[in-house]
Amino acid sequence: MNPFRRHLLKAIGLLAAVPAWASDDQSIQQGKDMQPSSVKPRHVLCFLGKDDGLLHPPKAVATMIADFGFEIDRTYSQAKPDPHMERSFGVCWDRTFPNAWSAADEAAVANHKSVLYVLSPPMERETTVAYSAAALRIVEAMIEAGATAAKGESAGVAHGLKRWMQLASECKAAAKTNQGLAVTAAMSRVCRLAFAKRPLGGDVYYESVGYHFVGLPEIYVAKSRGSDRDAARLMDEIADDMAADGVDAILRARNLALSRGSHYAEDDFKFDPYGIVHVEA
């Protein structure tokens, strides 16, 4: 078995292999006026293909999907084009990373002939990074098997094929730097860049969505602090610090607090059960 795959399976199965923030005091993580949410995040991966062969991945890929505890959704997958995909990808393209997609990627979406959805199991906080790394490995394998486009449906983020493959490669490299322990701050960062979207412009804040896929609260930055690019950099900085040093430590160091309010209902895949950090002006 591929060593990276073995490490991911170990990290998913052994709850002792957790990032630093997982052991933070829950009364501090959730905030004094917050009750912990019972919601468990879940990845929904969307793949497009040039023919109906997409709906029947090669045996090795299908086995990998099953081994990681993911499943193919046969209810909504279809062997025909989805007329909404072009608009959906248009909204979801990652506009923070330079050249995250190309004209060829746009053409692949416009000309797709099939759609496949792959679902993760509901994830415990302690294993979100490992499962997200597994999701990224599945994206890589599906692209290698012929998928022509991919997006993280849960947070609404899409990258071009080249960018997806770059992220998958960086995730493997991050795992190797920690002597085989799959769950690392470096992996958390790569998976966050892969499956979370930011900065979304609200009325008052620039917002992230999808940080729960690496077990972190969302980060909302007041628009009055600067541009959307400034907000994205600050979101990344705070999230990187939280992954490395723990949510509690960074909340204290930056004098920040968690809140429970969310735009999303608890049954929405975008809902973050770990709360939201508001960075004020």
Tab-separated table of C-alpha atoms in Angstrom:
chain	number	residue	atom	x	y	z
A	1	MET	CA	0.000	0.000	0.000
A	2	ASN	CA	1.165	3.524	-0.779
A	3	PRO	CA	2.839	4.969	2.380
A	4	PHE	CA	0.855	8.206	2.200
A	5	ARG	CA	-2.389	6.270	1.995
A	6	ARG	CA	-1.315	4.085	4.912
A	7	HIS	CA	-0.534	7.146	7.022
A	8	LEU	CA	-3.927	8.662	6.227
A	9	LEU	CA	-5.736	5.477	7.146
A	10	LYS	CA	-3.810	5.379	10.412
A	11	ALA	CA	-4.611	9.007	11.200
A	12	ILE	CA	-8.287	8.509	10.441
A	13	GLY	CA	-8.457	5.400	12.592
A	14	LEU	CA	-6.348	6.535	15.572
A	15	LEU	CA	-7.884	9.410	17.453
A	16	ALA	CA	-4.663	9.797	19.426
A	17	ALA	CA	-3.073	11.318	16.332
A	18	VAL	CA	-4.590	14.781	16.675
A	19	PRO	CA	-3.427	18.337	16.011
A	20	ALA	CA	-2.607	20.629	18.922
A	21	TRP	CA	-5.920	22.453	18.970
A	22	ALA	CA	-7.949	19.280	19.510
A	23	SER	CA	-7.067	19.161	23.210
A	24	ASP	CA	-7.953	22.798	23.922
A	25	ASP	CA	-10.331	23.400	26.796
A	26	GLN	CA	-13.822	23.232	25.298
A	27	SER	CA	-15.208	25.961	27.554
A	28	ILE	CA	-12.695	28.338	26.006
A	29	GLN	CA	-12.997	27.084	22.437
A	30	GLN	CA	-16.759	27.388	22.380
A	31	GLY	CA	-16.923	30.665	24.277
A	32	LYS	CA	-18.658	31.321	27.567
A	33	ASP	CA	-22.070	31.883	25.951
A	34	MET	CA	-21.853	29.031	23.467
A	35	GLN	CA	-23.037	25.453	23.525
A	36	PRO	CA	-20.964	22.988	21.492
A	37	SER	CA	-22.640	21.940	18.254
A	38	SER	CA	-23.159	18.267	17.535
A	39	VAL	CA	-22.817	18.833	13.785
A	40	LYS	CA	-20.053	16.862	12.077
A	41	PRO	CA	-18.576	18.319	8.860
A	42	ARG	CA	-18.845	16.315	5.676
A	43	HIS	CA	-17.070	16.678	2.336
A	44	VAL	CA	-19.044	16.595	-0.884
A	45	LEU	CA	-16.701	16.320	-3.866
A	46	CYS	CA	-18.015	17.082	-7.344
A	47	PHE	CA	-16.309	15.706	-10.468
A	48	LEU	CA	-17.083	16.314	-14.127
A	49	GLY	CA	-16.177	14.002	-16.992
A	50	LYS	CA	-16.134	13.774	-20.763
A	51	ASP	CA	-18.296	10.629	-20.848
A	52	ASP	CA	-20.235	8.246	-18.618
A	53	GLY	CA	-17.035	6.390	-17.744
A	54	LEU	CA	-16.681	8.930	-14.918
A	55	LEU	CA	-19.476	7.143	-13.048
A	56	HIS	CA	-17.442	3.938	-12.920
A	57	PRO	CA	-13.984	4.805	-11.543
A	58	PRO	CA	-11.171	2.285	-12.019
A	59	LYS	CA	-11.117	-0.478	-9.419
A	60	ALA	CA	-8.076	0.971	-7.652
A	61	VAL	CA	-9.779	4.360	-7.283
A	62	ALA	CA	-13.073	2.825	-6.165
A	63	THR	CA	-11.199	0.766	-3.572
A	64	MET	CA	-9.402	3.868	-2.299
A	65	ILE	CA	-12.693	5.744	-1.958
A	66	ALA	CA	-14.171	2.871	0.054
A	67	ASP	CA	-11.044	2.358	2.178
A	68	PHE	CA	-11.139	5.996	3.280
A	69	GLY	CA	-14.794	5.598	4.268
A	70	PHE	CA	-16.063	7.797	1.427
A	71	GLU	CA	-18.908	6.775	-0.865
A	72	ILE	CA	-20.138	7.528	-4.378
A	73	ASP	CA	-23.524	9.211	-4.371
A	74	ARG	CA	-25.581	7.365	-6.969
A	75	THR	CA	-28.664	9.512	-6.352
A	76	TYR	CA	-27.352	12.779	-7.753
A	77	SER	CA	-24.506	11.581	-9.975
A	78	GLN	CA	-25.583	11.483	-13.604
A	79	ALA	CA	-24.403	10.351	-17.025
A	80	LYS	CA	-25.447	13.606	-18.683
A	81	PRO	CA	-24.476	17.276	-18.511
A	82	ASP	CA	-25.763	19.471	-15.703
A	83	PRO	CA	-26.784	22.861	-17.184
A	84	HIS	CA	-26.061	24.583	-13.864
A	85	MET	CA	-22.402	23.556	-13.700
A	86	GLU	CA	-20.954	26.346	-15.793
A	87	ARG	CA	-22.488	28.998	-13.540
A	88	SER	CA	-21.651	27.035	-10.393
A	89	PHE	CA	-17.971	26.675	-11.260
A	90	GLY	CA	-17.918	30.315	-12.312
A	91	VAL	CA	-18.905	31.312	-8.784
A	92	CYS	CA	-16.660	28.752	-7.102
A	93	TRP	CA	-13.295	29.343	-8.820
A	94	ASP	CA	-10.620	30.278	-6.285
A	95	ARG	CA	-9.761	33.897	-7.034
A	96	THR	CA	-7.145	34.250	-4.301
A	97	PHE	CA	-4.380	32.050	-5.695
A	98	PRO	CA	-2.900	33.419	-8.970
A	99	ASN	CA	-3.961	31.498	-12.076
A	100	ALA	CA	-5.889	28.926	-10.037
A	101	TRP	CA	-7.705	27.887	-13.219
A	102	SER	CA	-7.342	28.311	-16.966
A	103	ALA	CA	-9.419	28.725	-20.103
A	104	ALA	CA	-8.985	24.987	-20.667
A	105	ASP	CA	-10.562	24.318	-17.262
A	106	GLU	CA	-13.502	26.560	-18.144
A	107	ALA	CA	-13.927	24.726	-21.454
A	108	ALA	CA	-13.882	21.367	-19.670
A	109	VAL	CA	-16.726	22.523	-17.440
A	110	ALA	CA	-18.722	23.886	-20.365
A	111	ASN	CA	-18.309	20.660	-22.360
A	112	HIS	CA	-18.758	18.070	-19.596
A	113	LYS	CA	-20.970	15.057	-20.250
A	114	SER	CA	-21.233	13.507	-16.766
A	115	VAL	CA	-21.239	14.390	-13.074
A	116	LEU	CA	-20.058	12.306	-10.125
A	117	TYR	CA	-20.445	13.140	-6.438
A	118	VAL	CA	-18.323	11.535	-3.713
A	119	LEU	CA	-19.224	11.947	-0.041
A	120	SER	CA	-17.032	11.678	3.035
A	121	PRO	CA	-18.354	10.237	6.274
A	122	PRO	CA	-19.340	12.764	8.959
A	123	MET	CA	-16.022	13.780	10.516
A	124	GLU	CA	-14.987	14.090	14.124
A	125	ARG	CA	-12.981	17.230	14.816
A	126	GLU	CA	-9.886	15.182	15.653
A	127	THR	CA	-9.794	13.618	12.189
A	128	THR	CA	-10.894	16.481	9.928
A	129	VAL	CA	-7.397	17.169	8.597
A	130	ALA	CA	-6.752	13.494	7.867
A	131	TYR	CA	-10.087	13.109	6.098
A	132	SER	CA	-9.491	16.316	4.129
A	133	ALA	CA	-6.089	14.978	3.072
A	134	ALA	CA	-7.869	11.779	2.021
A	135	ALA	CA	-10.371	13.873	0.043
A	136	LEU	CA	-7.482	15.619	-1.688
A	137	ARG	CA	-5.933	12.250	-2.535
A	138	ILE	CA	-9.268	11.148	-4.033
A	139	VAL	CA	-9.380	14.314	-6.150
A	140	GLU	CA	-5.880	13.546	-7.400
A	141	ALA	CA	-6.804	9.940	-8.221
A	142	MET	CA	-9.991	10.952	-10.022
A	143	ILE	CA	-8.105	13.474	-12.144
A	144	GLU	CA	-5.512	10.833	-12.991
A	145	ALA	CA	-8.405	8.539	-13.948
A	146	GLY	CA	-9.824	11.108	-16.381
A	147	ALA	CA	-12.021	13.568	-14.472
A	148	THR	CA	-11.949	16.871	-16.346
A	149	ALA	CA	-12.965	19.222	-13.505
A	150	ALA	CA	-13.404	19.098	-9.729
A	151	LYS	CA	-14.747	21.241	-6.925
A	152	GLY	CA	-15.360	21.035	-3.224
A	153	GLU	CA	-19.120	21.276	-3.157
A	154	SER	CA	-19.407	21.687	0.609
A	155	ALA	CA	-17.722	25.108	0.784
A	156	GLY	CA	-18.163	25.985	-2.878
A	157	VAL	CA	-14.542	26.143	-4.042
A	158	ALA	CA	-13.067	25.023	-7.360
A	159	HIS	CA	-9.542	24.912	-8.745
A	160	GLY	CA	-8.209	24.028	-12.157
A	161	LEU	CA	-6.709	20.580	-12.657
A	162	LYS	CA	-3.128	21.837	-12.425
A	163	ARG	CA	-3.814	23.589	-9.119
A	164	TRP	CA	-5.578	20.535	-7.670
A	165	MET	CA	-2.574	18.383	-8.516
A	166	GLN	CA	-0.213	20.953	-6.987
A	167	LEU	CA	-2.200	20.946	-3.751
A	168	ALA	CA	-2.209	17.138	-3.648
A	169	SER	CA	1.569	17.098	-4.112
A	170	GLU	CA	2.063	19.678	-1.350
A	171	CYS	CA	-0.111	17.619	0.983
A	172	LYS	CA	2.052	14.533	0.474
A	173	ALA	CA	5.191	16.576	1.053
A	174	ALA	CA	3.739	17.974	4.279
A	175	ALA	CA	3.073	14.456	5.559
A	176	LYS	CA	6.663	13.389	4.894
A	177	THR	CA	8.108	16.284	6.896
A	178	ASN	CA	6.549	14.954	10.094
A	179	GLN	CA	7.999	11.437	9.992
A	180	GLY	CA	4.843	9.837	8.731
A	181	LEU	CA	2.294	11.427	11.071
A	182	ALA	CA	-0.416	12.511	8.662
A	183	VAL	CA	-2.004	15.190	10.823
A	184	THR	CA	0.276	18.249	10.807
A	185	ALA	CA	-0.116	22.021	10.762
A	186	ALA	CA	1.408	22.038	7.261
A	187	MET	CA	-1.182	19.532	6.039
A	188	SER	CA	-3.908	21.569	7.705
A	189	ARG	CA	-2.836	24.601	5.684
A	190	VAL	CA	-2.791	22.754	2.356
A	191	CYS	CA	-6.179	21.171	2.999
A	192	ARG	CA	-7.604	24.539	4.045
A	193	LEU	CA	-6.399	26.128	0.819
A	194	ALA	CA	-7.899	23.223	-1.116
A	195	PHE	CA	-11.350	23.032	0.453
A	196	ALA	CA	-12.127	26.430	2.029
A	197	LYS	CA	-13.065	29.619	0.217
A	198	ARG	CA	-12.107	33.156	1.161
A	199	PRO	CA	-12.590	36.049	1.247
A	200	LEU	CA	-16.341	36.261	0.662
A	201	GLY	CA	-17.675	39.793	0.915
A	202	GLY	CA	-20.493	40.322	3.402
A	203	ASP	CA	-22.022	43.615	4.428
A	204	VAL	CA	-19.582	44.222	7.290
A	205	TYR	CA	-16.959	41.469	7.097
A	206	TYR	CA	-14.826	39.567	4.633
A	207	GLU	CA	-15.654	35.970	5.470
A	208	SER	CA	-14.175	32.503	5.181
A	209	VAL	CA	-16.220	29.368	4.625
A	210	GLY	CA	-14.949	25.822	5.002
A	211	TYR	CA	-12.424	26.125	7.829
A	212	HIS	CA	-14.371	23.413	9.668
A	213	PHE	CA	-12.901	20.933	7.170
A	214	VAL	CA	-9.651	21.282	9.090
A	215	GLY	CA	-11.332	21.579	12.484
A	216	LEU	CA	-11.037	25.366	12.816
A	217	PRO	CA	-13.553	28.171	13.359
A	218	GLU	CA	-14.312	30.529	10.493
A	219	ILE	CA	-12.537	33.884	10.477
A	220	TYR	CA	-14.441	37.060	9.619
A	221	VAL	CA	-12.370	40.226	9.115
A	222	ALA	CA	-13.965	43.665	9.317
A	223	LYS	CA	-13.965	45.356	5.911
A	224	SER	CA	-12.770	48.563	7.505
A	225	ARG	CA	-9.374	46.919	8.164
A	226	GLY	CA	-8.391	47.007	4.484
A	227	SER	CA	-8.869	45.316	1.122
A	228	ASP	CA	-10.112	41.812	0.427
A	229	ARG	CA	-6.501	40.757	-0.206
A	230	ASP	CA	-5.493	42.156	3.186
A	231	ALA	CA	-8.343	40.182	4.753
A	232	ALA	CA	-7.301	36.956	3.019
A	233	ARG	CA	-3.734	37.326	4.266
A	234	LEU	CA	-4.935	37.931	7.830
A	235	MET	CA	-7.305	34.942	7.664
A	236	ASP	CA	-4.434	32.739	6.533
A	237	GLU	CA	-2.107	34.073	9.218
A	238	ILE	CA	-4.575	33.481	12.050
A	239	ALA	CA	-5.630	30.054	10.770
A	240	ASP	CA	-1.997	28.967	10.346
A	241	ASP	CA	-1.264	30.039	13.919
A	242	MET	CA	-4.337	28.229	15.243
A	243	ALA	CA	-3.340	25.023	13.479
A	244	ALA	CA	0.205	25.239	14.817
A	245	ASP	CA	-0.307	26.545	18.354
A	246	GLY	CA	-3.938	25.813	19.207
A	247	VAL	CA	-7.168	27.760	18.936
A	248	ASP	CA	-7.185	28.745	22.596
A	249	ALA	CA	-3.629	30.086	22.552
A	250	ILE	CA	-4.231	32.275	19.513
A	251	LEU	CA	-7.557	33.607	20.780
A	252	ARG	CA	-5.764	34.687	23.955
A	253	ALA	CA	-2.729	36.093	22.171
A	254	ARG	CA	-4.837	38.182	19.777
A	255	ASN	CA	-7.581	39.013	22.281
A	256	LEU	CA	-10.208	37.375	20.087
A	257	ALA	CA	-13.328	35.421	21.003
A	258	LEU	CA	-15.590	32.881	19.349
A	259	SER	CA	-19.248	33.455	18.546
A	260	ARG	CA	-21.932	30.974	17.584
A	261	GLY	CA	-23.926	33.049	15.105
A	262	SER	CA	-23.865	31.811	11.517
A	263	HIS	CA	-25.455	32.638	8.169
A	264	TYR	CA	-25.936	28.928	7.608
A	265	ALA	CA	-28.397	26.490	9.117
A	266	GLU	CA	-26.926	23.529	10.986
A	267	ASP	CA	-27.967	21.152	8.192
A	268	ASP	CA	-26.045	23.222	5.626
A	269	PHE	CA	-22.662	21.783	4.623
A	270	LYS	CA	-21.211	25.297	5.026
A	271	PHE	CA	-22.146	25.485	8.709
A	272	ASP	CA	-19.065	25.572	10.949
A	273	PRO	CA	-19.778	23.813	14.266
A	274	TYR	CA	-16.581	25.244	15.765
A	275	GLY	CA	-17.802	28.822	15.681
A	276	ILE	CA	-16.683	32.081	14.092
A	277	VAL	CA	-13.880	34.440	15.061
A	278	HIS	CA	-14.658	38.088	14.310
A	279	VAL	CA	-11.628	40.330	13.797
A	280	GLU	CA	-12.891	43.847	14.344
A	281	ALA	CA	-11.537	47.133	13.032
